């Protein structure tokens, strides 16, 4: 991953995690908690692809595992978000542009359901039965609903930021010079003149004017 991708991804994930822990988790909503970190991983995976999505998902999940008040084994949510980020990155459009919101919303629904089921499954393997007491069906419904309500305000904005970072002219050192060459070529083709040829033409015209003036003077003297 390039430096601008890493910097943007780390910043967005940390901000999302802080908001989720300090704000969303304190709302005490019934069922699940709106997963802003999951939506951040999905937005970046839809721009960076499956490899970037897997790496970002693993890092975001690991931070979530270590951030208080986490009460589960470290690496559990990292595994979940790594898989989710990889699968979401496979849905990245070829041209990088989404034609409608149907695709991202479908990805959000699938990710909300898949992450909840996978998280509960991994918890069952390590002896965590909290999902059974809360009710897996209740978690699935509320997680999907909350993420769908939050996604239109998060996913498009983060995708736009990621695309803008990808098109940063500082990322390509030769882009500025290429743009200048294209601009100068367009100007020269539009006017049909170049600085060198213009100077040469002015010199030729001045020489012809001097010759004509000298010819007129000689003609007057002969008369």
Coordinates of C-alpha atoms in Angstrom, one line a residue:
X1 CA 0.0 0.0 0.0
X2 CA 1.2 3.5 -0.8
X3 CA 1.9 6.0 1.9
X4 CA -1.1 8.2 1.2
X5 CA -3.4 5.1 1.3
X6 CA -1.9 4.1 4.6
X7 CA -2.1 7.5 6.2
X8 CA -5.7 8.0 5.1
X9 CA -6.8 4.5 6.1
X10 CA -5.2 4.8 9.6
X11 CA -6.7 8.2 10.2
X12 CA -10.2 7.2 9.1
X13 CA -10.1 4.0 11.1
X14 CA -8.9 5.7 14.3
X15 CA -11.5 8.4 14.0
X16 CA -14.2 5.9 13.4
X17 CA -13.1 3.8 16.3
X18 CA -13.1 6.8 18.6
X19 CA -16.6 7.9 17.6
X20 CA -17.9 4.4 17.9
X21 CA -16.5 3.8 21.4
X22 CA -17.2 7.3 22.8
X23 CA -20.5 8.1 21.1
X24 CA -22.3 5.2 19.4
X25 CA -21.6 2.6 22.2
X26 CA -23.0 5.0 24.8
X27 CA -26.4 5.4 23.0
X28 CA -27.6 2.1 24.6
X29 CA -29.6 1.1 21.6
X30 CA -31.5 -2.2 21.7
X31 CA -29.6 -5.1 20.2
X32 CA -26.4 -4.4 18.4
X33 CA -24.3 -1.2 18.2
X34 CA -23.9 0.7 14.9
X35 CA -20.6 -0.4 13.5
X36 CA -18.8 2.6 12.1
X37 CA -15.5 0.8 11.9
X38 CA -17.1 -1.9 9.7
X39 CA -18.6 0.8 7.4
X40 CA -15.1 2.5 7.1
X41 CA -13.5 -0.8 6.1
X42 CA -16.2 -1.4 3.5
X43 CA -15.8 2.1 2.0
X44 CA -12.1 1.8 1.7
X45 CA -12.3 -1.8 0.4
X46 CA -14.6 -0.7 -2.4
X47 CA -12.0 1.8 -3.6
X48 CA -8.7 -0.1 -2.8
X49 CA -9.8 -3.6 -3.7
X50 CA -9.6 -7.0 -1.9
X51 CA -5.9 -6.8 -0.9
X52 CA -6.2 -3.3 0.6
X53 CA -9.6 -4.2 2.1
X54 CA -8.1 -7.3 3.8
X55 CA -5.1 -5.3 5.3
X56 CA -7.3 -2.4 6.4
X57 CA -9.8 -4.8 7.9
X58 CA -7.2 -6.7 9.8
X59 CA -5.7 -3.5 11.2
X60 CA -9.1 -2.0 12.1
X61 CA -10.2 -5.2 13.8
X62 CA -7.1 -5.5 15.8
X63 CA -7.5 -1.9 17.0
X64 CA -11.1 -2.7 18.0
X65 CA -9.9 -5.8 19.8
X66 CA -7.4 -3.8 21.9
X67 CA -9.5 -0.7 22.5
X68 CA -11.3 -0.5 25.8
X69 CA -13.9 -1.6 26.8
X70 CA -13.2 -4.7 24.7
X71 CA -14.0 -7.9 26.6
X72 CA -13.1 -10.6 24.1
X73 CA -9.9 -12.3 22.9
X74 CA -7.5 -10.2 20.8
X75 CA -7.6 -11.0 17.2
X76 CA -11.2 -12.1 17.1
X77 CA -12.6 -9.1 15.4
X78 CA -9.4 -8.7 13.4
X79 CA -10.2 -12.0 11.7
X80 CA -13.8 -11.0 11.0
X81 CA -12.9 -7.7 9.4
X82 CA -10.1 -9.1 7.5
X83 CA -12.4 -11.6 5.8
X84 CA -15.1 -9.0 5.3
X85 CA -12.7 -6.5 3.9
X86 CA -11.3 -9.0 1.4
X87 CA -14.8 -10.1 0.2
X88 CA -16.0 -6.4 0.0
X89 CA -13.0 -5.6 -2.1
X90 CA -14.0 -8.2 -4.6
X91 CA -17.1 -6.0 -5.3
X92 CA -14.9 -3.1 -6.4
X93 CA -16.1 -1.8 -9.8
X94 CA -13.6 -2.1 -12.6
X95 CA -13.6 1.6 -13.5
X96 CA -13.7 2.6 -9.8
X97 CA -17.0 4.4 -10.3
X98 CA -20.3 3.1 -8.9
X99 CA -23.4 3.6 -11.1
X100 CA -25.9 3.4 -8.3
X101 CA -26.2 3.0 -4.6
X102 CA -27.7 -0.5 -4.9
X103 CA -24.3 -2.2 -4.9
X104 CA -22.9 -0.5 -1.8
X105 CA -26.1 -1.1 0.1
X106 CA -26.1 -4.8 -0.8
X107 CA -22.5 -4.9 0.4
X108 CA -23.4 -3.2 3.7
X109 CA -26.3 -5.7 4.3
X110 CA -24.1 -8.7 3.5
X111 CA -21.2 -7.4 5.6
X112 CA -23.5 -6.6 8.6
X113 CA -25.0 -10.1 8.5
X114 CA -21.7 -11.9 7.7
X115 CA -19.7 -10.1 10.3
X116 CA -22.3 -10.8 13.0
X117 CA -22.5 -14.5 12.2
X118 CA -18.8 -14.9 11.8
X119 CA -18.1 -13.0 15.1
X120 CA -20.6 -15.2 16.9
X121 CA -19.1 -18.3 15.3
X122 CA -15.6 -17.5 16.3
X123 CA -16.9 -16.7 19.8
X124 CA -18.5 -20.1 20.0
X125 CA -15.2 -21.7 19.1
X126 CA -13.4 -19.9 22.0
X127 CA -16.2 -20.5 24.5
X128 CA -17.9 -17.1 24.3
X129 CA -21.7 -17.6 24.5
X130 CA -22.7 -13.9 24.8
X131 CA -24.5 -14.0 21.5
X132 CA -26.8 -16.8 22.7
X133 CA -28.0 -14.8 25.7
X134 CA -28.7 -11.7 23.6
X135 CA -30.2 -13.7 20.7
X136 CA -28.5 -14.1 17.4
X137 CA -31.6 -13.2 15.3
X138 CA -32.0 -9.9 17.3
X139 CA -28.4 -9.0 16.7
X140 CA -28.7 -9.7 13.0
X141 CA -31.8 -7.6 12.5
X142 CA -30.6 -4.6 14.6
X143 CA -27.0 -4.7 13.2
X144 CA -28.3 -4.7 9.6
X145 CA -30.8 -1.9 10.4
X146 CA -28.3 0.4 12.2
X147 CA -25.6 -0.1 9.5
X148 CA -28.1 0.6 6.7
X149 CA -29.3 3.8 8.4
X150 CA -25.7 5.0 9.0
X151 CA -24.2 3.9 5.6
X152 CA -25.6 6.7 3.4
X153 CA -23.9 9.3 5.6
X154 CA -20.5 7.4 5.9
X155 CA -19.7 5.2 2.9
X156 CA -20.1 7.8 0.0
X157 CA -18.1 10.4 1.9
X158 CA -15.2 8.0 2.7
X159 CA -15.1 6.6 -0.8
X160 CA -14.9 10.2 -2.2
X161 CA -12.0 10.9 0.2
X162 CA -10.2 7.7 -0.8
X163 CA -10.6 8.5 -4.5
X164 CA -9.4 12.0 -4.0
X165 CA -6.3 10.6 -2.3
X166 CA -5.7 8.3 -5.2
X167 CA -5.8 11.1 -7.7
X168 CA -3.5 13.3 -5.7
X169 CA -1.0 15.0 -8.1
X170 CA 1.8 14.7 -5.5
X171 CA 1.6 10.9 -5.8
X172 CA 3.0 11.1 -9.4
X173 CA 6.0 13.3 -9.7
X174 CA 5.7 13.6 -13.5
X175 CA 2.1 14.5 -13.6
X176 CA 2.7 18.2 -13.2
X177 CA 5.3 18.3 -16.1
X178 CA 3.0 16.2 -18.3
X179 CA 0.1 18.6 -17.7
X180 CA 2.4 21.6 -18.5
X181 CA 3.5 19.8 -21.7
X182 CA -0.1 19.1 -22.8
X183 CA -1.1 22.7 -22.0
X184 CA 1.7 24.2 -24.0
X185 CA 1.1 21.8 -26.9
X186 CA -2.6 22.7 -26.9
X187 CA -1.8 26.5 -26.9
X188 CA 0.7 26.1 -29.7
X189 CA -1.7 24.0 -31.8
X190 CA -4.5 26.4 -31.2
X191 CA -2.6 29.6 -32.2
X192 CA -0.4 28.1 -34.8
X193 CA 2.5 30.1 -33.5
X194 CA 5.6 29.4 -31.4
X195 CA 7.8 31.8 -29.7
X196 CA 10.9 30.8 -31.8
X197 CA 9.1 30.9 -35.1
X198 CA 7.4 34.2 -34.1
X199 CA 10.8 35.8 -33.4
X200 CA 12.2 34.5 -36.7
X201 CA 9.2 35.8 -38.6
X202 CA 9.6 39.3 -37.1
X203 CA 13.3 39.3 -38.0
X204 CA 12.5 38.4 -41.7
X205 CA 9.9 41.1 -41.9
X206 CA 12.3 43.7 -40.5
X207 CA 15.0 42.7 -43.0
X208 CA 12.5 43.0 -45.9
X209 CA 11.4 46.4 -44.7
X210 CA 15.0 47.6 -44.5
X211 CA 15.7 46.3 -48.0
X212 CA 12.6 48.0 -49.4
X213 CA 13.4 51.3 -47.7
X214 CA 17.0 51.2 -49.1
X215 CA 15.6 50.5 -52.6
X216 CA 13.3 53.5 -52.4
X217 CA 16.1 55.7 -51.2
X218 CA 18.4 54.7 -54.0
X219 CA 15.6 55.3 -56.5
X220 CA 15.2 58.8 -55.3
X221 CA 18.9 59.6 -55.5
X222 CA 19.0 58.4 -59.1
X223 CA 16.2 60.7 -60.1

